[in-house]
Short mmCIF file of C-alpha atoms and ligand atoms in Angstrom, two decimals:
data_model
loop_
_atom_site.label_atom_id
_atom_site.label_comp_id
_atom_site.label_asym_id
_atom_site.label_seq_id
_atom_site.Cartn_x
_atom_site.Cartn_y
_atom_site.Cartn_z
CA UNK A 264 2.21 17.43 -5.80
CA UNK A 265 1.21 19.43 -8.73
CA UNK A 266 3.23 19.14 -11.93
CA UNK A 267 3.16 21.84 -14.64
CA UNK A 268 0.87 22.62 -17.64
CA UNK A 269 0.56 20.08 -20.51
CA UNK A 270 1.89 21.50 -23.87
CA UNK A 271 -0.20 21.36 -26.87
CA UNK A 272 -0.34 18.15 -28.70
CA UNK A 273 -1.46 17.92 -32.28
CA UNK A 274 -2.51 14.56 -33.32
CA UNK A 275 -1.28 13.12 -36.66
CA UNK A 276 -2.84 10.96 -39.25
CA UNK A 277 -2.11 7.21 -38.76
CA UNK A 278 0.39 5.88 -36.23
CA UNK A 279 3.80 5.42 -35.50
CA UNK A 280 5.45 2.10 -34.33
CA UNK A 281 6.18 1.37 -30.48
CA UNK A 282 10.02 2.15 -30.33
CA UNK A 283 12.46 -0.43 -29.30
CA UNK A 284 14.87 1.10 -26.59
CA UNK A 285 18.27 -0.22 -25.30
CA UNK A 286 18.40 -2.04 -21.93
CA UNK A 287 21.62 -2.38 -20.48
CA UNK A 288 20.80 -5.75 -18.44
CA UNK A 289 19.47 -7.42 -21.64
CA UNK A 290 22.41 -6.01 -23.72
CA UNK A 291 19.87 -5.24 -26.57
CA UNK A 292 17.15 -3.01 -27.60
CA UNK A 293 13.67 -4.21 -26.52
CA UNK A 294 10.23 -3.28 -27.25
CA UNK A 295 9.50 -0.36 -25.00
CA UNK A 296 5.71 -1.35 -24.53
CA UNK A 297 4.33 -4.57 -24.20
CA UNK A 298 2.07 -6.02 -26.87
CA UNK A 299 -1.67 -6.27 -26.42
CA UNK A 300 -1.75 -3.61 -23.82
CA UNK A 301 -3.57 -0.31 -24.43
CA UNK A 302 -1.67 1.55 -21.65
CA UNK A 303 2.13 2.02 -21.62
CA UNK A 304 3.56 2.91 -18.14
CA UNK A 305 6.78 4.63 -17.36
CA UNK A 306 8.56 5.74 -14.20
CA UNK A 307 11.31 8.17 -14.47
CA UNK A 308 13.49 8.89 -11.45
CA UNK A 309 12.85 12.70 -10.69
CA UNK A 310 15.26 15.29 -9.11
CA UNK A 311 16.65 15.73 -5.54
CA UNK A 312 15.50 19.53 -5.35
CA UNK A 313 18.65 21.19 -3.76
CA UNK A 314 19.80 22.80 -7.15
CA UNK A 315 18.17 23.95 -10.22
CA UNK A 316 17.82 21.81 -13.40
CA UNK A 317 21.08 21.60 -15.31
CA UNK A 318 21.41 20.39 -18.89
CA UNK A 319 21.94 16.76 -17.88
CA UNK A 320 18.59 16.59 -16.17
CA UNK A 321 17.01 18.27 -19.18
CA UNK A 322 18.54 15.87 -21.65
CA UNK A 323 17.18 12.98 -19.55
CA UNK A 324 13.61 14.24 -19.30
CA UNK A 325 13.50 15.34 -22.83
CA UNK A 326 14.66 11.83 -23.99
CA UNK A 327 11.72 10.11 -22.18
CA UNK A 328 9.30 12.86 -23.18
CA UNK A 329 10.23 11.83 -26.80
CA UNK A 330 9.40 8.23 -25.82
CA UNK A 331 6.09 9.28 -24.31
CA UNK A 332 5.24 11.20 -27.48
CA UNK A 333 6.08 8.23 -29.57
CA UNK A 334 3.81 5.96 -27.39
CA UNK A 335 0.89 8.42 -27.91
CA UNK A 336 1.56 8.65 -31.55
CA UNK A 337 1.35 4.82 -31.54
CA UNK A 338 -2.02 5.08 -30.06
CA UNK A 339 -1.20 3.94 -26.47
CA UNK A 340 -2.44 5.68 -23.42
CA UNK A 341 0.40 6.69 -21.23
CA UNK A 342 0.79 6.60 -17.51
CA UNK A 343 3.84 8.32 -16.27
CA UNK A 344 4.93 8.58 -12.59
CA UNK A 345 7.97 10.56 -11.43
CA UNK A 346 9.19 11.24 -7.92
CA UNK A 347 10.69 14.36 -6.24
CA UNK A 348 13.40 13.33 -3.67
CA UNK A 349 12.34 16.07 -1.43
CA UNK A 350 14.01 14.77 1.67
CA UNK A 351 17.65 13.24 1.27
CA UNK A 352 21.32 13.75 2.49
CA UNK A 353 22.38 16.08 -0.29
CA UNK A 354 19.36 18.26 0.21
CA UNK A 355 19.73 18.38 3.90
CA UNK A 356 23.57 19.15 3.47
CA UNK A 357 22.80 22.11 1.13
CA UNK A 358 20.09 23.45 3.50
CA UNK A 359 22.52 23.44 6.36
CA UNK A 360 25.41 24.77 4.48
CA UNK A 361 23.21 27.75 3.29
CA UNK A 362 21.22 28.32 6.40
CA UNK A 363 17.90 27.59 4.54
CA UNK A 364 15.15 25.52 5.74
CA UNK A 365 15.24 22.16 3.89
CA UNK A 366 11.50 22.36 2.97
CA UNK A 367 11.88 25.93 1.60
CA UNK A 368 14.86 24.78 -0.37
CA UNK A 369 12.97 21.76 -1.87
CA UNK A 370 9.91 24.01 -2.64
CA UNK A 371 12.04 26.68 -4.28
CA UNK A 372 13.99 24.25 -6.50
CA UNK A 373 11.01 22.20 -7.47
CA UNK A 374 9.32 25.21 -8.60
CA UNK A 375 12.34 25.96 -10.83
CA UNK A 376 12.29 22.45 -12.17
CA UNK A 377 8.46 22.83 -13.05
CA UNK A 378 9.15 26.03 -14.90
CA UNK A 379 12.03 24.46 -16.71
CA UNK A 380 10.18 21.38 -17.87
CA UNK A 381 7.28 23.61 -18.86
CA UNK A 382 9.49 25.92 -20.97
CA UNK A 383 11.11 22.91 -22.67
CA UNK A 384 7.79 21.56 -23.82
CA UNK A 385 8.00 18.34 -21.72
CA UNK A 386 4.60 16.48 -21.31
CA UNK A 387 4.05 16.38 -17.48
CA UNK A 388 3.87 13.19 -15.55
CA UNK A 389 0.27 11.94 -14.44
CA UNK A 390 1.76 11.41 -10.90
CA UNK A 391 4.31 13.75 -9.69
CA UNK A 392 4.97 12.55 -6.08
CA UNK A 393 7.08 14.10 -3.32
CA UNK A 394 8.82 11.52 -1.09
CA UNK A 395 7.57 13.65 1.99
CA UNK A 396 3.84 13.10 0.59
CA UNK A 397 4.23 9.17 0.96
CA UNK A 398 6.51 8.45 4.03
CA UNK A 399 3.86 6.28 5.75
CA UNK A 400 3.70 4.10 2.69
CA UNK A 401 7.34 3.76 2.36
CA UNK A 402 7.72 2.88 6.06
CA UNK A 403 4.98 0.18 5.59
CA UNK A 404 7.02 -1.18 2.68
CA UNK A 405 10.08 -1.42 4.88
CA UNK A 406 7.94 -3.23 7.49
CA UNK A 407 6.42 -5.65 4.80
CA UNK A 408 10.02 -6.36 3.57
CA UNK A 409 11.08 -7.04 7.10
CA UNK A 410 8.07 -9.20 7.76
CA UNK A 411 8.97 -11.26 4.63
CA UNK A 412 12.34 -11.79 6.04
CA UNK A 413 13.94 -9.61 3.30
CA UNK A 414 15.22 -6.93 5.65
CA UNK A 415 17.15 -6.62 8.93
CA UNK A 416 17.91 -4.13 11.56
CA UNK A 417 21.04 -2.39 12.85
CA UNK A 418 21.37 -0.15 15.87
CA UNK A 419 21.44 3.44 14.90
CA UNK A 420 24.10 5.94 16.45
CA UNK A 421 21.42 8.15 18.02
CA UNK A 422 19.00 5.53 19.19
CA UNK A 423 16.44 3.32 17.38
CA UNK A 424 17.25 0.95 14.50
CA UNK A 425 18.12 1.48 10.86
CA UNK A 426 16.42 -1.05 8.41
CA UNK A 427 18.37 -2.51 5.60
CA UNK A 428 17.47 -4.76 2.73
CA UNK A 429 18.98 -8.18 2.74
CA UNK A 430 20.19 -8.58 -0.75
CA UNK A 431 21.27 -12.36 -0.22
CA UNK A 432 17.64 -13.14 -0.18
CA UNK A 433 17.34 -11.91 -3.84
CA UNK A 434 18.84 -14.17 -6.29
CA UNK A 435 18.14 -11.82 -9.20
CA UNK A 436 20.11 -9.04 -7.65
CA UNK A 437 22.57 -7.79 -10.29
CA UNK A 438 20.67 -8.53 -13.27
CA UNK A 439 19.72 -4.81 -14.00
CA UNK A 440 23.25 -3.61 -14.23
CA UNK A 441 25.43 -6.67 -14.97
CA UNK A 442 28.31 -5.14 -13.17
CA UNK A 443 31.19 -6.98 -11.38
CA UNK A 444 31.19 -7.27 -7.54
CA UNK A 445 34.23 -4.82 -7.37
CA UNK A 446 32.43 -2.20 -9.76
CA UNK A 447 29.22 -2.56 -7.59
CA UNK A 448 31.04 -1.95 -4.49
CA UNK A 449 32.94 1.08 -5.81
CA UNK A 450 29.78 2.74 -7.12
CA UNK A 451 27.77 1.95 -4.14
CA UNK A 452 30.34 3.81 -1.88
CA UNK A 453 30.56 6.78 -4.37
CA UNK A 454 26.90 7.12 -4.80
CA UNK A 455 25.35 7.35 -1.31
CA UNK A 456 25.99 3.90 -0.01
CA UNK A 457 27.74 2.55 3.05
CA UNK A 458 29.68 -0.60 2.02
CA UNK A 459 31.92 -0.44 5.20
CA UNK A 460 29.43 -0.05 7.83
CA UNK A 461 30.07 -2.70 10.44
CA UNK A 462 27.33 -5.15 11.23
CA UNK A 463 25.88 -5.34 7.77
CA UNK A 464 25.12 -8.65 6.42
CA UNK A 465 26.35 -7.69 2.92
CA UNK A 466 28.53 -4.72 1.98
CA UNK A 467 25.84 -3.51 -0.81
CA UNK A 468 22.85 -3.87 1.33
CA UNK A 469 20.92 -0.55 1.09
CA UNK A 470 19.14 1.15 3.87
CA UNK A 471 15.26 1.16 3.58
CA UNK A 472 14.71 3.24 6.82
CA UNK A 473 17.08 5.60 8.62
CA UNK A 474 16.35 5.94 12.22
CA UNK A 475 16.14 9.46 13.59
CA UNK A 476 19.49 11.32 13.68
CA UNK A 477 20.24 14.60 15.56
CA UNK A 478 19.45 17.55 13.59
CA UNK A 479 17.69 15.75 10.88
CA UNK A 480 13.92 15.61 9.97
CA UNK A 481 12.16 12.55 11.11
CA UNK A 482 8.70 11.02 10.91
CA UNK A 483 6.82 8.60 13.40
CA UNK A 484 6.25 5.12 11.90
CA UNK A 485 5.89 1.56 12.76
CA UNK A 486 9.76 1.20 12.21
CA UNK A 487 10.30 3.95 14.53
CA UNK A 488 11.27 7.53 14.23
CA UNK A 489 13.17 8.34 11.08
CA UNK A 490 13.02 8.89 7.28
CA UNK A 491 12.94 6.74 4.19
CA UNK A 492 15.93 5.43 2.38
CA UNK A 493 16.54 6.39 -1.24
CA UNK A 494 15.96 3.30 -3.50
CA UNK A 495 12.83 2.12 -1.76
CA UNK A 496 10.95 5.46 -2.39
CA UNK A 497 10.89 4.84 -6.14
CA UNK A 498 9.75 1.12 -5.75
CA UNK A 499 6.88 2.33 -3.61
CA UNK A 500 5.73 5.14 -5.86
CA UNK A 501 5.98 2.99 -9.03
CA UNK A 502 4.17 -0.07 -7.48
CA UNK A 503 1.39 2.28 -6.26
CA UNK A 504 0.86 4.35 -9.30
CA UNK A 505 1.77 2.02 -12.10
CA UNK A 506 1.51 -1.40 -10.73
CA UNK A 507 3.69 -4.33 -11.96
CA UNK A 508 4.85 -5.16 -14.36
CA UNK A 509 5.33 -1.67 -15.95
CA UNK A 510 6.96 -0.92 -19.07
CA UNK A 511 9.84 1.37 -18.52
CA UNK A 512 12.00 2.55 -15.78
CA UNK A 513 14.11 5.43 -16.89
CA UNK A 514 16.89 7.65 -15.42
CA UNK A 515 20.51 8.90 -16.18
CA UNK A 516 23.11 6.34 -16.63
CA UNK A 517 24.42 7.38 -13.24
CA UNK A 518 21.31 5.86 -11.75
CA UNK A 519 21.79 2.39 -13.24
CA UNK A 520 23.83 1.33 -10.20
CA UNK A 521 23.03 1.30 -7.41
CA UNK A 522 19.68 2.94 -7.79
CA UNK A 523 17.81 1.12 -10.39
CA UNK A 524 19.37 -2.24 -9.32
CA UNK A 525 18.26 -1.48 -5.85
CA UNK A 526 14.79 -0.28 -6.53
CA UNK A 527 14.10 -3.16 -8.85
CA UNK A 528 15.18 -5.61 -6.01
CA UNK A 529 13.03 -3.81 -3.65
CA UNK A 530 9.99 -4.10 -6.26
CA UNK A 531 10.61 -7.75 -6.53
CA UNK A 532 10.32 -8.14 -2.69
CA UNK A 533 7.32 -5.94 -2.51
CA UNK A 534 5.23 -7.30 -5.23
CA UNK A 535 6.55 -11.02 -5.57
CA UNK A 536 6.81 -10.26 -9.42
CA UNK A 537 9.96 -11.78 -10.80
CA UNK A 538 10.04 -9.20 -13.64
CA UNK A 539 8.38 -5.91 -12.18
CA UNK A 540 10.08 -3.87 -14.78
CA UNK A 541 10.02 -4.71 -18.46
CA UNK A 542 12.88 -2.34 -19.80
CA UNK A 543 15.47 -0.12 -18.00
CA UNK A 544 16.37 2.86 -20.10
CA UNK A 545 19.29 5.02 -19.34
CA UNK A 546 20.49 8.36 -20.75
CA UNK A 547 24.09 9.65 -21.32
CA UNK A 548 25.50 12.32 -19.25
CA UNK A 549 26.08 15.86 -20.47
CA UNK A 550 29.56 17.23 -19.89
CA UNK A 551 31.11 20.55 -20.42
CA UNK A 552 34.72 20.89 -21.88
CA UNK A 553 35.04 17.05 -21.71
CA UNK A 554 34.28 16.94 -18.04
CA UNK A 555 30.93 15.59 -16.46
CA UNK A 556 28.67 18.44 -15.65
CA UNK A 557 28.43 18.20 -11.69
CA UNK A 558 27.77 20.33 -8.73
CA UNK A 559 31.24 19.45 -7.16
CA UNK A 560 33.09 20.63 -10.24
CA UNK A 561 31.00 23.86 -10.32
CA UNK A 562 30.45 23.49 -13.97
CA UNK A 563 26.71 23.18 -14.11
CA UNK A 564 24.90 24.71 -17.00
CA UNK A 565 21.35 25.60 -15.88
CA UNK A 566 18.40 25.78 -18.07
CA UNK A 567 16.81 28.55 -16.12
CA UNK A 568 19.99 30.74 -16.39
CA UNK A 569 20.14 30.07 -20.21
CA UNK A 570 16.29 31.08 -20.47
CA UNK A 571 16.74 34.22 -18.24
CA UNK A 572 19.61 35.16 -20.55
CA UNK A 573 17.23 35.06 -23.56
CA UNK A 574 17.87 31.70 -25.01
CA UNK A 575 14.62 30.16 -26.49
CA UNK A 576 14.07 26.99 -24.67
CA UNK A 577 13.02 25.23 -27.88
CA UNK A 578 16.51 25.92 -28.96
CA UNK A 579 17.86 24.22 -25.83
CA UNK A 580 15.67 21.22 -26.53
CA UNK A 581 16.75 21.03 -30.15
CA UNK A 582 20.34 21.18 -29.17
CA UNK A 583 20.06 18.30 -26.62
CA UNK A 584 18.14 16.25 -29.17
CA UNK A 585 20.88 16.70 -31.73
CA UNK A 586 22.78 13.93 -30.15
CA UNK A 587 21.97 10.31 -29.24
CA UNK A 588 20.37 10.13 -25.88
CA UNK A 589 22.26 7.12 -24.78
CA UNK A 590 25.77 8.74 -25.43
CA UNK A 591 27.71 10.89 -23.00
CA UNK A 592 28.20 14.14 -24.88
CA UNK A 593 29.35 17.52 -24.52
CA UNK A 594 27.57 20.86 -24.28
CA UNK A 595 29.20 23.81 -26.19
CA UNK A 596 28.19 27.08 -27.36
CA UNK A 597 28.47 25.87 -30.86
CA UNK A 598 25.87 23.27 -30.25
CA UNK A 599 23.34 25.90 -29.02
CA UNK A 600 24.24 28.33 -31.87
CA UNK A 601 23.66 25.36 -34.34
CA UNK A 602 20.34 24.64 -32.69
CA UNK A 603 19.36 28.35 -32.96
CA UNK A 604 20.15 28.54 -36.67
CA UNK A 605 18.32 25.37 -37.26
CA UNK A 606 15.26 26.51 -35.38
CA UNK A 607 15.30 29.83 -37.22
CA UNK A 608 15.52 27.89 -40.58
CA UNK A 609 12.54 25.72 -39.61
CA UNK A 610 10.37 28.58 -38.40
CA UNK A 611 11.05 30.49 -41.67
CA UNK A 612 10.37 27.63 -43.89
CA UNK A 613 7.38 26.46 -41.92
CA UNK A 614 5.25 29.45 -41.13
CA UNK A 615 2.07 28.89 -39.13
CA UNK A 616 -1.19 28.67 -41.15
CA UNK A 617 -2.92 32.08 -41.44
CA UNK A 618 -6.37 32.20 -40.09
CA UNK A 619 -8.89 32.14 -43.13
CA UNK A 620 -6.38 30.23 -45.29
CA UNK A 621 -7.88 26.83 -44.31
CA UNK A 622 -8.10 24.31 -47.03
CA UNK A 623 -11.72 23.54 -47.71
CA UNK A 624 -12.42 19.80 -47.31
CA UNK A 625 -15.63 17.63 -47.04
CA UNK A 626 -17.90 18.87 -44.39
CA UNK A 627 -17.46 17.40 -40.92
CA UNK A 628 -18.64 13.79 -40.74
CA UNK A 629 -18.76 13.41 -44.34
CA UNK A 630 -16.26 11.32 -46.48
CA UNK A 631 -12.70 12.10 -45.63
CA UNK A 632 -13.60 13.42 -42.14
CA UNK A 633 -12.52 10.16 -40.48
CA UNK A 634 -8.95 10.36 -39.14
CA UNK A 635 -6.52 7.93 -37.80
CA UNK A 636 -5.20 10.24 -34.89
CA UNK A 637 -7.80 9.95 -32.07
CA UNK A 638 -5.73 12.08 -29.74
CA UNK A 639 -6.57 15.14 -27.79
CA UNK A 640 -5.77 17.66 -30.81
CA UNK A 641 -7.78 18.11 -34.06
CA UNK A 642 -6.54 16.11 -36.90
CA UNK A 643 -5.38 17.83 -39.93
CA UNK A 644 -7.45 15.59 -42.29
CA UNK A 645 -4.54 14.66 -44.31
CA UNK A 646 -5.32 11.40 -45.82
CA UNK A 647 -5.99 9.69 -49.14
CA UNK A 648 -8.97 12.22 -49.49
CA UNK A 649 -6.89 15.25 -49.24
CA UNK A 650 -4.12 14.35 -51.52
CA UNK A 651 -3.13 17.36 -53.74
CA UNK A 652 -4.43 20.01 -51.18
CA UNK A 653 -1.73 22.65 -50.58
CA UNK A 654 0.66 21.81 -47.84
CA UNK A 655 -0.46 18.04 -47.68
CA UNK A 656 1.82 16.62 -50.32
CA UNK A 657 3.63 13.29 -50.52
CA UNK A 658 6.93 15.00 -49.22
CA UNK A 659 5.23 15.93 -45.98
CA UNK A 660 3.93 12.41 -45.42
CA UNK A 661 7.34 10.87 -46.19
CA UNK A 662 8.79 13.27 -43.75
CA UNK A 663 6.47 12.35 -41.06
CA UNK A 664 7.13 8.63 -41.85
CA UNK A 665 10.96 9.26 -41.62
CA UNK A 666 10.52 10.99 -38.24
CA UNK A 667 8.44 8.11 -36.91
CA UNK A 668 10.80 5.38 -38.05
CA UNK A 669 13.84 7.29 -36.63
CA UNK A 670 12.13 7.51 -33.17
CA UNK A 671 10.97 3.91 -33.44
CA UNK A 672 14.70 2.82 -33.57
CA UNK A 673 15.80 3.58 -30.05
CA UNK A 674 14.76 7.25 -30.03
CA UNK A 675 16.97 8.37 -32.90
CA UNK A 676 16.30 11.97 -32.65
CA UNK A 677 19.41 13.08 -34.71
CA UNK A 678 17.90 11.03 -37.64
CA UNK A 679 14.42 12.67 -36.98
CA UNK A 680 16.09 16.10 -37.03
CA UNK A 681 17.93 15.28 -40.32
CA UNK A 682 14.47 14.32 -41.80
CA UNK A 683 13.22 17.71 -40.96
CA UNK A 684 16.23 19.44 -42.31
CA UNK A 685 15.97 17.55 -45.58
CA UNK A 686 12.40 18.67 -45.94
CA UNK A 687 13.23 22.17 -45.18
CA UNK A 688 16.02 22.28 -47.55
CA UNK A 689 13.98 20.64 -50.30
CA UNK A 690 11.47 23.46 -50.14
CA UNK A 691 13.97 26.01 -51.42
CA UNK A 692 12.08 29.34 -51.27
CA UNK A 693 8.75 27.78 -50.87
CA UNK A 694 7.44 29.27 -47.46
CA UNK A 695 3.82 28.25 -47.64
CA UNK A 696 2.42 26.35 -44.62
CA UNK A 697 3.35 22.64 -44.36
CA UNK A 698 1.07 21.81 -41.60
CA UNK A 699 1.58 18.22 -41.41
CA UNK A 700 5.24 18.52 -40.91
CA UNK A 701 4.84 21.42 -38.47
CA UNK A 702 2.47 19.23 -36.48
CA UNK A 703 4.88 16.41 -36.39
CA UNK A 704 7.69 18.48 -35.34
CA UNK A 705 5.42 19.61 -32.29
CA UNK A 706 3.75 16.38 -31.58
CA UNK A 707 6.83 14.03 -31.78
CA UNK A 708 9.85 16.30 -31.12
CA UNK A 709 8.21 18.68 -28.82
CA UNK A 710 9.29 21.77 -30.78
CA UNK A 711 6.51 24.33 -31.34
CA UNK A 712 7.31 26.52 -34.34
CA UNK A 713 4.47 28.88 -34.07
CA UNK A 714 5.97 31.29 -31.59
ZN1 ZN B 626 14.44 6.62 -8.54
#
C-alpha cells in the first residue's frame, strides 16, 4: 500500500558512525548495521489499524526514524519494511463493537497513521505492506513450514483445521527474549496467545493459519479457508522485502515476547538461516500519570488530537526524543511545554537563510565543490575550503559532531538535543543563520526549523 511523502533531507558534510543499539537477547549494544554492506535493512512492526496513532506508537517510529537517519548519514543505503496488520482479532472486535465494516475501519485508521507519520517528519518505509495484500504468500509460508515438519494441524471449531508452529522443532526458540518458561507462558496468554487450548503440542505454539470462523473474514488457500496468524505475517514480509539476514527488527518492548520471539522462529524455519536478524531493538512504553498508555485504560493521547488542537508536531517529536528511547517514560503537559519552548528558542536562534544572502564560494565543480554528503540534498559546502565563512564556523562543526556521536551511542537523543541547546545558548544574541547546525537538526533529528 502507499506510504506517505518523504520529508526533506539535507545532506551533511562528512559522515557519522553506524550506531550501536541495545539488543535484549544479546544483553548488550551491538553494531546496528553489518560491516562491508552498502545497504542497511530494517523491519519495524507496524500498527493494527483499529485506533489512531498514540504517543507510544509515535515514540517507537520516531526512534527507528532516528536510526534510519543515522544510517543515511553514515553513507548507507537503507531498505525499510513495515507491515500494517489490517486483519486481526482486535480490529475485528472493534469493527463489530462499533458496527463499522472492518475494511473501512482499517483504511480510515491507516490514513490517520500516514498523516501522523508525515506530520512527525518520519521517513516512510520503502515497503509499507498490508497483511491483506499478501495473504496467499502467508498461506504458502504456512504450507512450507508444515511440509518441513515444523507445523501441525488442529481441528477448528467451525470446520477445517488451524495450523500451529511446532516450537519444539526450533532449538533456538527463546534466545530473542531470554525469558523464563513461566514468564513466556504468562505473556503469551496476555498478548493474543492460547496457551491452554487442548491438543496443542506445546502451550506456546503460535497459530500460523486460523481456519474460517463464523462471522470472520476468510480467504481461500492451500491450507483451507481462513486467515493468517499474527507472527508469521512479519516473517513473510521481512523475508520477501529484506531477505535474510537483515540488520534490525524493531518494535515496542511489548512486542519482544511473544511477537518477535515467534516471528524470528518462523524466519529461521522459512529461510534455514540460523541468524536471520542481526539485532532486535525495542522501545520503552509511554505512560500517562504513571500508568501504561493503553486502550483498555482509556488514557491514550493521540497525535492527531494534539495536532488538531494546534500543537506543532515538531514539538511532539522533540518532546518524545527528550527521553531515552529504551526507557519507559511518562507523557506530561510539562514535557510538551518544555519542547515547545525549546523549539521556539532553536527557531529564534537559527533563522532560515534569506534568499540572496548565500555565501559566495568557488564555482560549481571547482576547488572546494566536492562534498562528503552524497545524499539527495544539496551539500552546504562546509569543509576545509570554507572555514571562516559566516555561519560555517568551528562551533557549528563541533555541534554536528556532538549530535553524531550521541546518536551513534544507542541513539542518545537527549544528548543530541543537549548539544543543540549548548550551541544555541553559546550564540547569545547572535541570530545569523547557522546552516550547518540547522541542516543537522533537520537531517539527523527530523526537526525542520524553517516553518
Ligand atoms: Zn511484527
